[in-house]
Coordinates of N, CA, C and O in Angstrom, one line a residue:
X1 N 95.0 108.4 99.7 CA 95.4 107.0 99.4 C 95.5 106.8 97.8 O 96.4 106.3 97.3
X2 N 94.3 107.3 97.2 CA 94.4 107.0 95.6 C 95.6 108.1 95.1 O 95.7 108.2 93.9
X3 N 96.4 108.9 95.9 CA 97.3 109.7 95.0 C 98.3 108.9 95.1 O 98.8 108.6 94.0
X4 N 98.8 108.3 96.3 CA 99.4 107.3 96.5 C 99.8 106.0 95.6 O 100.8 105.3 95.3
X5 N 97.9 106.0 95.1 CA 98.0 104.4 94.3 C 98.8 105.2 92.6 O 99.6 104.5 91.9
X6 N 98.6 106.5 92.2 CA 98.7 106.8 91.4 C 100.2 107.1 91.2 O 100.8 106.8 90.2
X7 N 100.7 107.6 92.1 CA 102.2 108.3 91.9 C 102.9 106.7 91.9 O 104.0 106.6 91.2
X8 N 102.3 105.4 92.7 CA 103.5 104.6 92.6 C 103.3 103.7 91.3 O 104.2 102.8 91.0
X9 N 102.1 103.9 90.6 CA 101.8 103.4 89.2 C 103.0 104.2 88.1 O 103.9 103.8 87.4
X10 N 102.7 105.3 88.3 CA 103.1 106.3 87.4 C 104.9 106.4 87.6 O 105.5 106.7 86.6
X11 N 105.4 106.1 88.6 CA 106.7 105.5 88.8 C 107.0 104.4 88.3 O 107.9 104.3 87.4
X12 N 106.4 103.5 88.7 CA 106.5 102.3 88.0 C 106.5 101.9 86.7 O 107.2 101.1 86.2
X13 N 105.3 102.6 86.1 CA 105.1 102.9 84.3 C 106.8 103.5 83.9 O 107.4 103.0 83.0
X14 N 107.2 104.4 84.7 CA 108.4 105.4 84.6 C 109.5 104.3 84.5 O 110.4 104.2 83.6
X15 N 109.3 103.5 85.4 CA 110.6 102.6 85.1 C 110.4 101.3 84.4 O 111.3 100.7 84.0
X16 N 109.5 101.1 84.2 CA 108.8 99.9 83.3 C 109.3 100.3 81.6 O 109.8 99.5 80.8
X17 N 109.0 101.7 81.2 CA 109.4 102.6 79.9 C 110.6 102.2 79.9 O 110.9 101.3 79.1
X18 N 111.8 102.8 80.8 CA 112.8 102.3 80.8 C 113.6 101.5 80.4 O 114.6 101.6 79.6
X19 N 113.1 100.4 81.3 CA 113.6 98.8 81.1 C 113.2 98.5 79.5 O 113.8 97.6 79.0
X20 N 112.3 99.2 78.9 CA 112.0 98.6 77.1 C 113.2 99.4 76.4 O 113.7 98.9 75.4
X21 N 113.5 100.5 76.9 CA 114.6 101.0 76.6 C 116.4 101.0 76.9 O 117.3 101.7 76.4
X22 N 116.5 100.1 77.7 CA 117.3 99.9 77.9 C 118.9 100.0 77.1 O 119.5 99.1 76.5
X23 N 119.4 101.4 77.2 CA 120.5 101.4 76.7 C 121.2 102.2 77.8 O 120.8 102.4 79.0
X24 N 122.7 102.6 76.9 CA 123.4 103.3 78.2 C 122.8 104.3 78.8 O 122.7 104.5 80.0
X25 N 122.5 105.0 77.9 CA 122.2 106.3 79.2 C 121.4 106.0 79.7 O 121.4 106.4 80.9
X26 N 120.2 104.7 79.2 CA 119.1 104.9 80.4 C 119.5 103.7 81.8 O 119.0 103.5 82.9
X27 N 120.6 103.2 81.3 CA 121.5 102.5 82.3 C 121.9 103.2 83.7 O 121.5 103.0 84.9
X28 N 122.9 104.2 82.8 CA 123.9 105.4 83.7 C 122.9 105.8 84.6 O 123.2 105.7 85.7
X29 N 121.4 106.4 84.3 CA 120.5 107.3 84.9 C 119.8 106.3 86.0 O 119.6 106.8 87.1
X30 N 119.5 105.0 85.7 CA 119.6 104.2 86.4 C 120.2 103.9 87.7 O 119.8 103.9 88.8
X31 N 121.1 103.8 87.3 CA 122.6 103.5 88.3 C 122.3 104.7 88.8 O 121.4 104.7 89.7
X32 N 122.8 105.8 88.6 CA 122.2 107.1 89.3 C 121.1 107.3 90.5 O 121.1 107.4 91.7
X33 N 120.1 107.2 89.6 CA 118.8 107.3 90.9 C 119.4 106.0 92.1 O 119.3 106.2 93.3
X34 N 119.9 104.9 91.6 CA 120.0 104.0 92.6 C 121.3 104.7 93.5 O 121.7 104.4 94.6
X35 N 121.5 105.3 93.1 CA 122.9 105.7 93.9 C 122.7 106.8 94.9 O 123.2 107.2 96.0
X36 N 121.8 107.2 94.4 CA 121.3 109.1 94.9 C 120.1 108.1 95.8 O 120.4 108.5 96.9
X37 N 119.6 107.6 95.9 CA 118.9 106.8 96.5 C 119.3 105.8 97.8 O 118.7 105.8 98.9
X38 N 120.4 105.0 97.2 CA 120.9 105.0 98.6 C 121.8 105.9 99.5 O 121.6 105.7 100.7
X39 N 122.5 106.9 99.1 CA 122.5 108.2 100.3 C 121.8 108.8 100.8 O 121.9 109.6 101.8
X40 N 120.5 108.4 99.8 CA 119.5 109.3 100.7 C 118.8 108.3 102.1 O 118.4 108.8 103.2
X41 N 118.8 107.2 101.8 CA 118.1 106.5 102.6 C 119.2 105.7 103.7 O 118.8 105.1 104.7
X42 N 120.2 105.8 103.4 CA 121.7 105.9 104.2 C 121.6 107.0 105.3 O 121.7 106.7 106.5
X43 N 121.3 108.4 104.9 CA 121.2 109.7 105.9 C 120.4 109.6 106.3 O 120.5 109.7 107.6
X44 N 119.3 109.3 105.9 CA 117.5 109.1 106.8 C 118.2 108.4 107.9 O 118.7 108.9 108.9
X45 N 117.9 107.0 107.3 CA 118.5 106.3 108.6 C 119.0 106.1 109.7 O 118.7 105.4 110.7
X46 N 120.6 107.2 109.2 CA 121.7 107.2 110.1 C 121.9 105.4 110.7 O 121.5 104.9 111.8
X47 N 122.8 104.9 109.7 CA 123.2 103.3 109.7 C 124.1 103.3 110.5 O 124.7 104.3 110.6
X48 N 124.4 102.4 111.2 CA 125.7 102.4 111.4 C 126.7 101.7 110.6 O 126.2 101.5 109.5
X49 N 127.8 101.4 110.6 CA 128.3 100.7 109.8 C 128.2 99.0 109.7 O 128.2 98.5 108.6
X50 N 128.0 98.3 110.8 CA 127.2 97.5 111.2 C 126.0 97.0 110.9 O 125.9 95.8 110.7
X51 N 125.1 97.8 110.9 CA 123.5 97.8 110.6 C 123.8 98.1 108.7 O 123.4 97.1 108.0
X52 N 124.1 98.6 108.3 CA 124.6 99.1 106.8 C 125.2 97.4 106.3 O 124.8 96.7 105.3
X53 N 126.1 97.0 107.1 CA 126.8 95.9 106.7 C 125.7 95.0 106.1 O 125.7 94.5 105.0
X54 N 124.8 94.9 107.2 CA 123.1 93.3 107.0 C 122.2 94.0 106.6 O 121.2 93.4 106.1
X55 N 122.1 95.6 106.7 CA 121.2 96.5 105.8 C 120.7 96.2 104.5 O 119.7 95.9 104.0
X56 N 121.9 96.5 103.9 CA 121.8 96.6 102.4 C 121.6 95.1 101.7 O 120.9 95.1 100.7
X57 N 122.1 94.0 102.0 CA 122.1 92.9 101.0 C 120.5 92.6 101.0 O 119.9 92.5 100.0
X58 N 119.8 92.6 102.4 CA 118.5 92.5 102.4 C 118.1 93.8 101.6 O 117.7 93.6 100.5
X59 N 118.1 94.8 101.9 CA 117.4 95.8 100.7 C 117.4 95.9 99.4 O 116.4 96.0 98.8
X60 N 118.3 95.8 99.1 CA 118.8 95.0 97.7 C 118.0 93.9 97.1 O 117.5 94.0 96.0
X61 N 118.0 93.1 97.7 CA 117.1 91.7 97.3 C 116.0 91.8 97.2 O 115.2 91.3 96.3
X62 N 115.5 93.0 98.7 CA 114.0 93.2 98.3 C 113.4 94.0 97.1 O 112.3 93.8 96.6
X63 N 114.3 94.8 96.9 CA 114.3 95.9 95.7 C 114.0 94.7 94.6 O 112.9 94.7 94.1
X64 N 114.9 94.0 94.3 CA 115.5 93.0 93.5 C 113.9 92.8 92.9 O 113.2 93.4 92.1
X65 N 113.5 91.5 93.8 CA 112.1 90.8 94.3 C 111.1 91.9 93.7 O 110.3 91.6 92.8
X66 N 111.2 93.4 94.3 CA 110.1 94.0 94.1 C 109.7 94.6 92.5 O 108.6 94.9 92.1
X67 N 110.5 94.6 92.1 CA 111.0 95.3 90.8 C 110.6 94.1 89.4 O 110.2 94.4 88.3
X68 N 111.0 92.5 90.1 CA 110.9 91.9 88.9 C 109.2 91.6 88.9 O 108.4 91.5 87.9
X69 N 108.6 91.4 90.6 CA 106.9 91.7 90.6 C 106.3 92.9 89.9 O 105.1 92.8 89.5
X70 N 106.7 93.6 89.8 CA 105.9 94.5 89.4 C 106.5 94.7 87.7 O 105.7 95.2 87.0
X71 N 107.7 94.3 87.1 CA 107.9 94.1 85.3 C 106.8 93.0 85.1 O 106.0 93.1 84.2
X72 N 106.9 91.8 86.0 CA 106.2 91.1 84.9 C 104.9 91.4 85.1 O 104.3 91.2 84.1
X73 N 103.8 92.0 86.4 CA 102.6 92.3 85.9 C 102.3 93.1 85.3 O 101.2 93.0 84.8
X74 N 103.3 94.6 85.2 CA 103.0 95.3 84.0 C 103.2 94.5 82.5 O 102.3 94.5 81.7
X75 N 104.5 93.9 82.3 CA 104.3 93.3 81.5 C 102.6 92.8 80.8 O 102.0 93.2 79.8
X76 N 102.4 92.1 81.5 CA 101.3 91.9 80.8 C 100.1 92.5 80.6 O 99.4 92.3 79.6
X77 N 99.8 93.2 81.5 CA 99.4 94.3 81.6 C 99.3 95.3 80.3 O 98.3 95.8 79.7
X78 N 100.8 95.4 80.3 CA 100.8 96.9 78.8 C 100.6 95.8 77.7 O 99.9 96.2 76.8
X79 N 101.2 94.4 77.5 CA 100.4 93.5 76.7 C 99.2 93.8 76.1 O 99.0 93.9 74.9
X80 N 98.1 93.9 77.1 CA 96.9 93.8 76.5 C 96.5 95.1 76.9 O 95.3 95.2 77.2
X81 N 97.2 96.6 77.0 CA 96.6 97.9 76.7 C 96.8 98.3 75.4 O 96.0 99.0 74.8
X82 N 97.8 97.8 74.9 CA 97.7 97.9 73.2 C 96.8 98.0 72.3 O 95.8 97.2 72.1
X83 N 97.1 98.8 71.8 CA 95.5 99.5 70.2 C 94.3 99.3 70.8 O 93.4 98.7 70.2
X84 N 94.2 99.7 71.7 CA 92.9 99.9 72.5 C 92.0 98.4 73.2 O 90.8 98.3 73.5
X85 N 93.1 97.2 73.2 CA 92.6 96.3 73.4 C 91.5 95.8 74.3 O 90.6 95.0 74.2
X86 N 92.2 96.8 75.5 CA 90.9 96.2 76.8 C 90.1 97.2 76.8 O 90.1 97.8 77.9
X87 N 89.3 97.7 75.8 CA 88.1 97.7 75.8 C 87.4 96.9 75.1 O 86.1 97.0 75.0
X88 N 88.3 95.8 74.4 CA 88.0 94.7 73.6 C 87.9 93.4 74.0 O 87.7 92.4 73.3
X89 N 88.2 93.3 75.6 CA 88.2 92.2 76.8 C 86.6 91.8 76.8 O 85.6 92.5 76.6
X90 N 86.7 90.4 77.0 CA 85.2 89.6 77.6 C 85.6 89.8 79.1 O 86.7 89.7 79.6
X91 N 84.1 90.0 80.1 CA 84.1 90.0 81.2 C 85.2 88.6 81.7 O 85.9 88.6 82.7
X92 N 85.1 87.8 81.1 CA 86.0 86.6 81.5 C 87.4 87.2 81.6 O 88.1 87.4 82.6
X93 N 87.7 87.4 80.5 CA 88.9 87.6 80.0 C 89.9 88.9 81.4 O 91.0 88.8 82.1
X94 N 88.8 90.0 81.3 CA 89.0 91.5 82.8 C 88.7 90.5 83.8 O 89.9 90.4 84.2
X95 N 88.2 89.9 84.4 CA 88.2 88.9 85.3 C 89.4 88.3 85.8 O 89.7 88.4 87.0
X96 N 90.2 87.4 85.0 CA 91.3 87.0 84.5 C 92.4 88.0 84.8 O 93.4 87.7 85.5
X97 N 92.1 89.5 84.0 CA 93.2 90.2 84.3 C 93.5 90.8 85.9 O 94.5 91.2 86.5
X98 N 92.1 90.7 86.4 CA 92.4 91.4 88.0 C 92.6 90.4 88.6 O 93.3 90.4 89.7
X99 N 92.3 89.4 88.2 CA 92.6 88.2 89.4 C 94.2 88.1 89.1 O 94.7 88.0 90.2
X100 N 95.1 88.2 88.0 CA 96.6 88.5 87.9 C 97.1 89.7 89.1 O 97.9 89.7 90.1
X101 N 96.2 90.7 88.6 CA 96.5 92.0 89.1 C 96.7 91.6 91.0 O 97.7 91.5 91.6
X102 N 95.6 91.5 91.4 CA 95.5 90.8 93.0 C 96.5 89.8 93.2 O 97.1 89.9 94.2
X103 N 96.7 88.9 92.4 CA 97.8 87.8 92.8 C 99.3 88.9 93.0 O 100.0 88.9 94.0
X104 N 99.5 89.6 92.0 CA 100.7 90.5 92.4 C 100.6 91.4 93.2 O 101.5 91.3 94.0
X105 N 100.0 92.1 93.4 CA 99.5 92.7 94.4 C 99.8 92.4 95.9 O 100.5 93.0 96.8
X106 N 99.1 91.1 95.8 CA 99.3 90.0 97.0 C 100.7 89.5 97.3 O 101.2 89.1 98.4
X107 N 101.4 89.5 96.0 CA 102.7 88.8 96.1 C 103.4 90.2 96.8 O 104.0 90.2 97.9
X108 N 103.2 91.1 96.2 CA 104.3 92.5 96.4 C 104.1 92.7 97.9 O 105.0 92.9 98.7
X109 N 102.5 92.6 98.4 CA 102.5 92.8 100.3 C 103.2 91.6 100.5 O 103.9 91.9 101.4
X110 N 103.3 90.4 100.3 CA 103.9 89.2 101.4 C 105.5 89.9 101.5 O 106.2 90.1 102.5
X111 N 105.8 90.1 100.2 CA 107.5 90.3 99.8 C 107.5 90.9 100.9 O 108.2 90.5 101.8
X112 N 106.7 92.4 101.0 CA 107.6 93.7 102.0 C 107.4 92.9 103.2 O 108.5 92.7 103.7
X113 N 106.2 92.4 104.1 CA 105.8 91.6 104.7 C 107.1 91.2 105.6 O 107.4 91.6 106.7
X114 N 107.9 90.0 104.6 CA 109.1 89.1 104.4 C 110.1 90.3 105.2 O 110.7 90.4 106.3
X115 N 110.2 91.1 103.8 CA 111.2 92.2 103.8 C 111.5 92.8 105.6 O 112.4 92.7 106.3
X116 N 110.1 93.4 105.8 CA 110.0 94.2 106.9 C 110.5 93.1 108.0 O 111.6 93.2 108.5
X117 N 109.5 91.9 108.5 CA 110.0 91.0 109.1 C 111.9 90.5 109.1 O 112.6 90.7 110.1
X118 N 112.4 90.2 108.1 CA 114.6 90.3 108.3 C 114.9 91.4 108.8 O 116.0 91.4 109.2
X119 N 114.2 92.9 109.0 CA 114.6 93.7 109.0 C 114.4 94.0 110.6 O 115.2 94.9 110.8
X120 N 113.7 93.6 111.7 CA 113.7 93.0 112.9 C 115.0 92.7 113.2 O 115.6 93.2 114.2
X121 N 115.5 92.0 112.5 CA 116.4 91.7 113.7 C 118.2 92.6 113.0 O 119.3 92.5 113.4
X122 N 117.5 93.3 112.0 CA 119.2 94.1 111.5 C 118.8 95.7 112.5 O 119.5 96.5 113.1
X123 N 117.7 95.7 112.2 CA 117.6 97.6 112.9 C 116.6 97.6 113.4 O 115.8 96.6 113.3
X124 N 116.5 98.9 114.3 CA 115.5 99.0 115.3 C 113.9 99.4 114.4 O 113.9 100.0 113.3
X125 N 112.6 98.8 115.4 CA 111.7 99.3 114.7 C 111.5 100.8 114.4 O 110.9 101.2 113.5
X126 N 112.0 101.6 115.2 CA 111.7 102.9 114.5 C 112.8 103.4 113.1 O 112.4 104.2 112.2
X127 N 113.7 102.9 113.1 CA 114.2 102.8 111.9 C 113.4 102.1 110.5 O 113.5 102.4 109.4
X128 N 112.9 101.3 111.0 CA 112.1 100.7 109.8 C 111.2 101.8 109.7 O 111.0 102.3 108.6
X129 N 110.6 102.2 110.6 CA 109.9 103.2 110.0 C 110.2 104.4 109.3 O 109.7 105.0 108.3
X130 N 111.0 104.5 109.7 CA 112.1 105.6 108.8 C 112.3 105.3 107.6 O 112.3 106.2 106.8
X131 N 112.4 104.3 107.4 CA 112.9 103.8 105.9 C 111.9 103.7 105.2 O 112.2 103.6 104.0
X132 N 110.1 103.6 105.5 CA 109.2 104.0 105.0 C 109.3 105.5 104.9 O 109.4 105.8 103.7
X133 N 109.3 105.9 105.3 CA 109.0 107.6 105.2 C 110.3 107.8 104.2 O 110.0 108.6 103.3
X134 N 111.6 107.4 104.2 CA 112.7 107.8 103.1 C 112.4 107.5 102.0 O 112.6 108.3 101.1
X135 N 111.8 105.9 101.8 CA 111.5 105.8 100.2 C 110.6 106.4 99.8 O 110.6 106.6 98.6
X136 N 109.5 106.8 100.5 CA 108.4 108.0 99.8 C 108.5 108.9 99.8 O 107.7 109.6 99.1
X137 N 109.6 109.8 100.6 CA 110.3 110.8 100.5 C 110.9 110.9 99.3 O 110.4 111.7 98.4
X138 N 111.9 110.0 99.1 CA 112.5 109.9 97.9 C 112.0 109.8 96.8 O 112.1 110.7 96.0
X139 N 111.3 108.6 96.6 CA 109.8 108.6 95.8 C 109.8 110.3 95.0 O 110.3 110.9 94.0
X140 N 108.9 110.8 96.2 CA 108.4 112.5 95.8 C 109.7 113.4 95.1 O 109.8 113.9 94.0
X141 N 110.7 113.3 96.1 CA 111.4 114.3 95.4 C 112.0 113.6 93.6 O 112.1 114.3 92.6
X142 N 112.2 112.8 93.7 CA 111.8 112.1 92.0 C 111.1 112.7 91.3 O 111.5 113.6 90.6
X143 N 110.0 112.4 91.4 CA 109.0 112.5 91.2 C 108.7 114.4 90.4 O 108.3 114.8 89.3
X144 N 109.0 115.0 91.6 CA 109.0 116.6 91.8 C 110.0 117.1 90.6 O 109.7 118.0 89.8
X145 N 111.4 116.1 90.5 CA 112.3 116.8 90.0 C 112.0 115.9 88.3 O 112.6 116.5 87.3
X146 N 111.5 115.2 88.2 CA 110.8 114.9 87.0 C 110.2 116.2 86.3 O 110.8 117.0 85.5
X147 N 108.9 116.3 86.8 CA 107.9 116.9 86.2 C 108.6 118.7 86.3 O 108.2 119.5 85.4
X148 N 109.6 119.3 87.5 CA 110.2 120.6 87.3 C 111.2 120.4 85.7 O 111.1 121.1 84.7
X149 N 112.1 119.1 85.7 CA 112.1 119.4 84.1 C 111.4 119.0 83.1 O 111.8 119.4 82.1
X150 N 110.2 118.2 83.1 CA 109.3 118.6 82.3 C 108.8 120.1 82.0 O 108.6 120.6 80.9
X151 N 108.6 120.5 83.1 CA 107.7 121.9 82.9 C 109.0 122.7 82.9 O 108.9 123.9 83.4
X152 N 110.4 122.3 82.3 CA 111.3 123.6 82.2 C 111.7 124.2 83.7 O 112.5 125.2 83.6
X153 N 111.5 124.1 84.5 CA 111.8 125.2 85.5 C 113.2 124.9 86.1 O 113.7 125.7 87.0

């Protein structure tokens, strides 16, 4: 579970870096993973054209939703990791910051919550499950094909 909590931090830092960088290529590469991303989770699936039709606007949105929860609590977040700040926090102050942290947290489970629930009535539940196992599928192989060109291979 804690490799879990770590690879989807470490993703997220990944795309959070990003977003401060925001230019074309890191656009293009962008658009990319989202693209390579939805075929992959298109094949998992096996959509129909139908199901694909009320699929995607809802996934999209939730993506959407999920993505700007998790900029703004990094946002503040990498705010106050700067020049070694939060070791410079009053217990009030780290108090403050987890109680943020839990509020998003909390928001990001209601979202999928939401998410998973519209998704009832577009595809079957075993498909939904599917679609958990594709994005952490996907997730990994990311993830894998990162760190093989970090380490050159």
């Amino acid at each position: 579970m804690k490799i879990k909590n770590i690879l989807l931090l470490l993703i997220t830092l990944i795309s959070i870096s990003s977003w401060a960088q925001d230019g074309p290529f890191v656009q293009k590469k962008r658009e990319q993973i989202k693209s390579l991303k939805v075929a992959f989770i298109t094949e998992e699936l096996n959509l129909t054209p139908e199901e694909a039709t009320k699929f995607w606007p809802l996934y999209n949105t939730f993506e959407d939703k999920q993505q700007e929860i998790k900029k703004q609590r990094l946002k503040g977040y990498l705010q106050r990791m700067d020049d070694n700040s939060l070791d410079k926090l009053s217990d009030k102050e780290a108090t403050a910051m987890l109680a943020q942290i839990e509020s998003s947290e909390d928001e990001l489970y209601q979202a999928r919550k939401k998410f998973v629930a519209s998704l009832k009535g577009v595809i079957s539940p075993l498909k939904i499950l599917k679609l958990k196992r594709a994005e952490e599928n996907f997730n990994r192989k990311l993830l894998q094909q990162y760190r093989d060109r970090k380490l050159g291979k």
